[in-house]
Tab-separated table of C-alpha atoms in Angstrom:
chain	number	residue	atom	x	y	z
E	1	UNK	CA	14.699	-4.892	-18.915
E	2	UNK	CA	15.149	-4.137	-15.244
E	3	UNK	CA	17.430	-1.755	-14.300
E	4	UNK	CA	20.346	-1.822	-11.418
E	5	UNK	CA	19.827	1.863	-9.712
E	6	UNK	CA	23.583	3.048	-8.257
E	7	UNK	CA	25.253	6.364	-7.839
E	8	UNK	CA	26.558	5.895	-11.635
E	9	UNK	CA	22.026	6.272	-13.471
E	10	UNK	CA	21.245	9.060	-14.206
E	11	UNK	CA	18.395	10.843	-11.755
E	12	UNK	CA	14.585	11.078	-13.799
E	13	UNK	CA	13.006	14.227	-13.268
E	14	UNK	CA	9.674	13.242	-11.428
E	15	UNK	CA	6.593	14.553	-10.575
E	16	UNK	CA	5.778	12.456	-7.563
E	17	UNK	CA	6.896	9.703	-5.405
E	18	UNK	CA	4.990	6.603	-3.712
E	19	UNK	CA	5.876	4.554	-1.542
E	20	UNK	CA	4.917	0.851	-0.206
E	21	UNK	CA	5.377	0.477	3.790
E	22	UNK	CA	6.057	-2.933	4.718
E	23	UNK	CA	9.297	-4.023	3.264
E	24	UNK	CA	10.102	-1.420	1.568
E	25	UNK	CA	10.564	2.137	4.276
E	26	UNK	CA	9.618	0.065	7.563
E	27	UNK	CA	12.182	-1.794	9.582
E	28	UNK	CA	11.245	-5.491	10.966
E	29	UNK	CA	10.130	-3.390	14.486
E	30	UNK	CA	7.150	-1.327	11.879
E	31	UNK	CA	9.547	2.084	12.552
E	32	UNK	CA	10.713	3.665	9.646
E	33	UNK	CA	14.566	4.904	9.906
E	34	UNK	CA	15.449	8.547	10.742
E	35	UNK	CA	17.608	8.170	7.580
E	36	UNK	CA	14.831	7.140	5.747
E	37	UNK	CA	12.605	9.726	7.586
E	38	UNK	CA	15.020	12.568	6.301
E	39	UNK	CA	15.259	11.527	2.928
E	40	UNK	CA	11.512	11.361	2.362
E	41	UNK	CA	10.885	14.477	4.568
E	42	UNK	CA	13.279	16.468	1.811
E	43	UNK	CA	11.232	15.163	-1.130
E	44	UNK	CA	7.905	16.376	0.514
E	45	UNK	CA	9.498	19.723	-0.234
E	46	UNK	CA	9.778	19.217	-4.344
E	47	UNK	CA	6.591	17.365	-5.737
E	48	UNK	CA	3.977	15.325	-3.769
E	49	UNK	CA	4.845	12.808	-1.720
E	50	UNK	CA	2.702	9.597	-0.558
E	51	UNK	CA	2.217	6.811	1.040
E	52	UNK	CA	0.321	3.513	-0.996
E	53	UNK	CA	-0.297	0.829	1.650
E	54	UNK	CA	-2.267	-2.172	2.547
E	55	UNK	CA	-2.668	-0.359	5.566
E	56	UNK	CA	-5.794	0.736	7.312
E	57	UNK	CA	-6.386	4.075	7.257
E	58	UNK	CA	-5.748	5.298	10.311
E	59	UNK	CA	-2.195	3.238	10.535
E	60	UNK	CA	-1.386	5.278	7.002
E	61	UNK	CA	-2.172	8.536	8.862
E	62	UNK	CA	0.004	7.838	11.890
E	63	UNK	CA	3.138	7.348	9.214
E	64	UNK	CA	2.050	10.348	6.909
E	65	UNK	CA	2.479	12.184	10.482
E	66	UNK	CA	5.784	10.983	10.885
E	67	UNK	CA	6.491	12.199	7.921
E	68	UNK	CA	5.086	15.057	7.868
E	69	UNK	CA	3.371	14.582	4.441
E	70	UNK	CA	0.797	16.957	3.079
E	71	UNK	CA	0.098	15.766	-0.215
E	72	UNK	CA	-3.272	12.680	-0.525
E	73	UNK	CA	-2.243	9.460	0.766
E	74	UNK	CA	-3.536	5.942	-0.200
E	75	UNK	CA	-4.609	3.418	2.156
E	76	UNK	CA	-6.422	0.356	2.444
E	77	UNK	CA	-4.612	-1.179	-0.622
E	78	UNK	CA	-6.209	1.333	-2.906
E	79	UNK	CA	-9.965	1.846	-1.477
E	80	UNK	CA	-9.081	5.097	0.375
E	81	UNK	CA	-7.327	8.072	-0.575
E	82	UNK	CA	-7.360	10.630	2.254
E	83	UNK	CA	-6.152	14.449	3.073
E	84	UNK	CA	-3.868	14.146	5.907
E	85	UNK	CA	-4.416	17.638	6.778
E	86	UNK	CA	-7.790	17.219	7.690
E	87	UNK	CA	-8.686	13.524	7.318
E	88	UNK	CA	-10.849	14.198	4.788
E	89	UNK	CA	-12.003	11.188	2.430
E	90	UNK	CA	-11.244	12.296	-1.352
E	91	UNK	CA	-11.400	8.394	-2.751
E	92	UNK	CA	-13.604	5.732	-1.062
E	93	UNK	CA	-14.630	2.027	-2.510
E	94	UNK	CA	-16.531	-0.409	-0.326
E	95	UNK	CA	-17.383	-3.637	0.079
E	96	UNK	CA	-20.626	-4.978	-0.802
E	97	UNK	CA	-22.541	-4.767	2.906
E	98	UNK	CA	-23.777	-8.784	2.409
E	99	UNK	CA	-20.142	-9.539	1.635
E	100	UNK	CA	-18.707	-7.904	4.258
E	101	UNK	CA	-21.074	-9.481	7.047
E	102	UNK	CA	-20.649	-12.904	5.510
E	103	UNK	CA	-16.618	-12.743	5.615
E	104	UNK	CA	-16.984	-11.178	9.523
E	105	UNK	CA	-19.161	-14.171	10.530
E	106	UNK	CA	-16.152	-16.828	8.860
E	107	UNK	CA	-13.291	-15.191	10.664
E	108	UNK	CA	-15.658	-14.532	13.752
E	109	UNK	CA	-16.793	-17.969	13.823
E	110	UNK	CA	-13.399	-19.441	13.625
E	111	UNK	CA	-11.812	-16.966	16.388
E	112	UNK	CA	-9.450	-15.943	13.949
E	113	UNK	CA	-7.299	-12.647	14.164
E	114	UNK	CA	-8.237	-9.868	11.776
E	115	UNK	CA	-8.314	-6.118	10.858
E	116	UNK	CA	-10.539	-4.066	9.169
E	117	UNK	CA	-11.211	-0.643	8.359
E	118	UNK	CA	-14.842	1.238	7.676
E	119	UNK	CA	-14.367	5.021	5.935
E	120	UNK	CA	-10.973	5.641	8.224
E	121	UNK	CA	-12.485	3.953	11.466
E	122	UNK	CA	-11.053	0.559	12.858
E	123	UNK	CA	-12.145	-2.546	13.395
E	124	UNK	CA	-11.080	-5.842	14.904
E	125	UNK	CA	-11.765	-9.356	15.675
E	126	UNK	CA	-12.029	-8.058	19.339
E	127	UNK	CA	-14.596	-4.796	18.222
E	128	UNK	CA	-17.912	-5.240	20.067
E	129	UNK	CA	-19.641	-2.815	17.627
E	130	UNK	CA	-19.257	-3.817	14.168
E	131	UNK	CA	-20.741	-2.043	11.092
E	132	UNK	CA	-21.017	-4.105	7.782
E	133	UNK	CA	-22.007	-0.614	5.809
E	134	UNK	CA	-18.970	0.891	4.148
E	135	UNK	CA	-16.003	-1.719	4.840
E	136	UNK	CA	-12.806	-0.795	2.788
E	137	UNK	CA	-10.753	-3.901	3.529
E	138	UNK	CA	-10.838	-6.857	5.597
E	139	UNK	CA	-7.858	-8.154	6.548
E	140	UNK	CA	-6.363	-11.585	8.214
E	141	UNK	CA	-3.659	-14.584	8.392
E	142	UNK	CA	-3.476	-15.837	5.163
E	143	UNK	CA	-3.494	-19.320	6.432
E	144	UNK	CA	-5.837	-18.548	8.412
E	145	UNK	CA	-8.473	-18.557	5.852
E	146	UNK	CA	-7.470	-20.052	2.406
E	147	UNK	CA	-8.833	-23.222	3.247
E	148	UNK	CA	-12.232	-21.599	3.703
E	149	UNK	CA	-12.149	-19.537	0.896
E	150	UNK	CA	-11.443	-22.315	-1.947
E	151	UNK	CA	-13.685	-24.491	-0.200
E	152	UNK	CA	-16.488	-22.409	1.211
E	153	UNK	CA	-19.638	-21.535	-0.305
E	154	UNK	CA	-21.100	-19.012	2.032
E	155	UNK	CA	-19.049	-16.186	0.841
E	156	UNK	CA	-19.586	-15.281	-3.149
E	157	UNK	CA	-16.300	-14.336	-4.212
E	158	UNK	CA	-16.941	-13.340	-7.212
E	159	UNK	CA	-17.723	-10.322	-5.660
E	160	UNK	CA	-14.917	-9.183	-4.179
E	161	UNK	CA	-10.713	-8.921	-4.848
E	162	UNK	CA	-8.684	-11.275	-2.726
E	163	UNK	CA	-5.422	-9.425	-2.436
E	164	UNK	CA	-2.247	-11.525	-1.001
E	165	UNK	CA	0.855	-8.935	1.311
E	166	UNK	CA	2.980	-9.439	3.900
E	167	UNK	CA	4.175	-7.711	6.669
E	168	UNK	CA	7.384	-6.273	7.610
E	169	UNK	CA	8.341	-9.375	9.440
E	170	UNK	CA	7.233	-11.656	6.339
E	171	UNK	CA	4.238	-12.584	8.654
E	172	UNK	CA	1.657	-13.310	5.157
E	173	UNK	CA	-1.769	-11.754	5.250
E	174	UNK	CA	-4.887	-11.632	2.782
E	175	UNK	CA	-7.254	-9.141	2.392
E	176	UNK	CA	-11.058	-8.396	1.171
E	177	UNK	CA	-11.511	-6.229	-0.850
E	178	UNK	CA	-13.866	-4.579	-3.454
E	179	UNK	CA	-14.170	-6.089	-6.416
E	180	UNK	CA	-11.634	-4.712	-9.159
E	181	UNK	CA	-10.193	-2.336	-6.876
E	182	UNK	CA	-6.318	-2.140	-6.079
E	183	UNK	CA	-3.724	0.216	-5.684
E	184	UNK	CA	-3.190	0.309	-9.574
E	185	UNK	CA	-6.865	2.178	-9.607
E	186	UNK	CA	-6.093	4.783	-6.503
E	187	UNK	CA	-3.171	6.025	-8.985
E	188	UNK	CA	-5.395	6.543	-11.722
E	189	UNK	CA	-7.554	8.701	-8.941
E	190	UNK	CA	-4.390	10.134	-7.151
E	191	UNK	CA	-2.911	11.617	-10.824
E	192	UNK	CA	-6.418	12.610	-11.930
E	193	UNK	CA	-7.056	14.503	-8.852
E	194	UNK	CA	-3.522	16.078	-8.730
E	195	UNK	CA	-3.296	16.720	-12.595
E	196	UNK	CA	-0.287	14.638	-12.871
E	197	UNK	CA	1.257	12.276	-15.476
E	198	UNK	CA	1.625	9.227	-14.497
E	199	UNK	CA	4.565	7.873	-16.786
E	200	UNK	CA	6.407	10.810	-14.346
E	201	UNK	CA	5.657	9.279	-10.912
E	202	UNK	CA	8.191	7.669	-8.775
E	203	UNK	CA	6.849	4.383	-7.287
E	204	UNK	CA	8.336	1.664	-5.327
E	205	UNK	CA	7.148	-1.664	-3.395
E	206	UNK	CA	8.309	-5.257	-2.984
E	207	UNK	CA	5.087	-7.292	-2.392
E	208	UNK	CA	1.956	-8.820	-4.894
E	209	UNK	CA	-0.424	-5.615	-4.024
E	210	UNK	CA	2.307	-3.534	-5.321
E	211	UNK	CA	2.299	-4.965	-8.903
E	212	UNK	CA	-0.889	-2.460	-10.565
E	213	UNK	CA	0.735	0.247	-8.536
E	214	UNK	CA	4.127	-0.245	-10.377
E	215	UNK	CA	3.053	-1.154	-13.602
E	216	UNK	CA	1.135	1.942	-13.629
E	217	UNK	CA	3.959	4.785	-13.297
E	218	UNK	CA	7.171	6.042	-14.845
E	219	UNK	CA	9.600	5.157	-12.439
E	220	UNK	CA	8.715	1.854	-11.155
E	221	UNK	CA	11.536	0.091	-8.350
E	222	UNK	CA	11.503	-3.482	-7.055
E	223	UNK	CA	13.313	-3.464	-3.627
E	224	UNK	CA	15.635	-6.138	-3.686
E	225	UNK	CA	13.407	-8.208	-0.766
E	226	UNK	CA	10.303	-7.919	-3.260
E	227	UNK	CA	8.184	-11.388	-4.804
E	228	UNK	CA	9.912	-12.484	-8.337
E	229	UNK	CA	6.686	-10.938	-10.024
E	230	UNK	CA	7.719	-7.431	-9.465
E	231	UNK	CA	11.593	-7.848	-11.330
E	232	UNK	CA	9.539	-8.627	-14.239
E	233	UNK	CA	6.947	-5.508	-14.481
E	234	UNK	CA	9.582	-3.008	-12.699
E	235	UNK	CA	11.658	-0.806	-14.638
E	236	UNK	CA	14.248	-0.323	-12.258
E	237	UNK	CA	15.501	-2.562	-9.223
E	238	UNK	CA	17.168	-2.009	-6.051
E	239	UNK	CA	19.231	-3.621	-2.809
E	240	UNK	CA	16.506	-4.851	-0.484
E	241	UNK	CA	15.734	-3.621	2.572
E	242	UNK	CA	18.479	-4.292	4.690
E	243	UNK	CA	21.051	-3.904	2.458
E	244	UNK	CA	19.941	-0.117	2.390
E	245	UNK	CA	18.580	-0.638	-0.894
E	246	UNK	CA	15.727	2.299	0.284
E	247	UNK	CA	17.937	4.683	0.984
E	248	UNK	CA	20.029	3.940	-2.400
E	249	UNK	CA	16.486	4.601	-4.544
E	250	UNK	CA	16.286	7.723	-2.180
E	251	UNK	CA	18.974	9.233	-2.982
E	252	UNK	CA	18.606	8.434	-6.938
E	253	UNK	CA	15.807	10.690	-7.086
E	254	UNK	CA	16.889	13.426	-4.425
E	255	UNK	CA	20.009	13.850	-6.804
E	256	UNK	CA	17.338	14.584	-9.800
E	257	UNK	CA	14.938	17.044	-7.418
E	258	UNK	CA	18.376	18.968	-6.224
C-alpha cells in the first residue's frame, strides 16, 4: 500500500537519505531550488546524505558541491560511488572494453549525441581521445538508438544492462551499462561500506533506474511526476515536482531528525 506523505504521518527515524536528480530535486533549467538546497543542506548535518544519479560522475560532484555533501555519493546509475572530499573512487563497475568500443563505433557511426563517463573522466560524441578501458556508462537519445539495438547484431547485449531515464525536461535517454549493475547494487555497497541498515534509509526518485534503488530501502517515495512502476514498489508517495511535492518529503523527514 502506498502511502500519501502530509504534515499529518508521522516522521521515521532514518539513518540516511538518497536522492534521484532529475525530476525529483532539479528544476526543468537542471538548478536545484535554494529551498530545496536548504532543506538538504540541514539533513547533511544528522545522518549521511547522497546523491544516486544517472549522472556522470563529474556532473554528481558539481551537485554534491552545491550541496555541500560529505558523505559517498553514487553516480553513473550505480557503477561509481565516489568521496566528494577527495574524489576518490570507493565503488567502480565497468563495461566490458569490446562492448564499450562496439557501442562507441554505433553511436559514432550514426553522428548521434552521447555521454559517457570512464573512472570520473568525461567523454562525448565530440571527444577526440577516447578510451574503451574502464567505461562506467554510456549514455544517449533513446530514440536515437532502439532501433539499432533490437535489430543490430554487432553489439552482444547480453553483456551489458540497458537502463531507460529521463531528464529533467522529460527529454528520454538510455544508457550502457555493466551487466547486472544498477543503483539497487551501489546501495548494497553504500550501506556495507557505511555500516548502515538499509530498511532505515530514506530514498526517493521518480524514473525506471530508480526502481532497485527504492525497492531496496526503508523509506522508499515516488514523487508524484514518477513512471506508474514506482507507485507500485514505493512505500510512500508524494506531490510531484512542481507541486512542491520535494520539499513536502523534505520536510517529513527533517521533522523526524529535529
Amino acid at each position: 500500500m502506498n502511502i500519501k506523505i502530509d504534515k499529518h504521518l508521522k516522521s521515521p527515524k532514518i539513518s540516511a537519505a538518497l536522492f534521484d536528480l532529475d525530476g525529483t530535486i532539479l528544476n526543468q533549467k537542471e538548478v536545484i531550488p535554494e529551498e530545496i538546497v536548504l532543506r538538504i543542506r540541514h539533513i547533511s548535518k544528522f545522518v549521511p546524505t547522497s546523491l544516486v544519479s544517472g549522472r556522470i560522475f563529474s556532473s554528481v560532484y558539481d551537485y554534491s558541491k552545491v550541496l555541500g555533501l560529505t558523505s559517498p555519493q553514487i553516480s553513473d546509475n550505480g557503477a561509481l560511488i565516489f568521496d566528494p572530499n577527495n574524489k576518490e573512487i570507493i565503488f567502480n563497475k565497468s563495461i566490458d572494453s569490446t562492448i564499450a568500443e562496439q557501442v562507441f563505433n554505433l553511436l559514432d557511426s550514426n553522428g548521434f549525441y552521447y555521454f559517457a563517463s570512464s573512472m570520473g573522466e568525461q567523454m562525448t560524441n565530440e571527444s577526440k581521445n577516447k578510451t574503451n578501458n574502464n567505461v562506467n556508462i554510456i549514455t544517449c537519445l533513446y530514440d536515437d538508438v532502439i532501433d539499432y539495438i533490437s535489430s543490430n547484431s554487432k553489439i552482444d547485449i547480453s553483456k551489458i544492462s540497458l537502463v531507460p531515464s529521463s531528464g529533467s525536461s522529460d527529454e528520454k535517454y538510455l544508457s550502457f551499462m555493466p551487466k547486472d549493475i544498477h543503483k539497487g547494487i551501489a546501495i548494497d555497497e553504500y550501506s556495507s561500506f557505511l555500516n548502515i541498515d538499509k530498511s532505515k534509509i530514506f530514498a526517493i526518485g521518480d524514473g525506471l533506474n530508480d526502481i532497485e534503488m527504492l525497492s531496496s530501502v526503508g523509506y522508499s517515495v515516488a514523487m508524484g511526476n514518477s513512471v506508474p512502476e514506482l507507485f507500485q514498489i514505493c512505500k510512500f508517495s508524494t506531490k510531484s515536482f512542481v507541486e512542491n511535492g520535494t520539499i513536502e518529503a523534505l520536510d517529513w523527514i527533517i521533522e523526524g531528525l529535529n
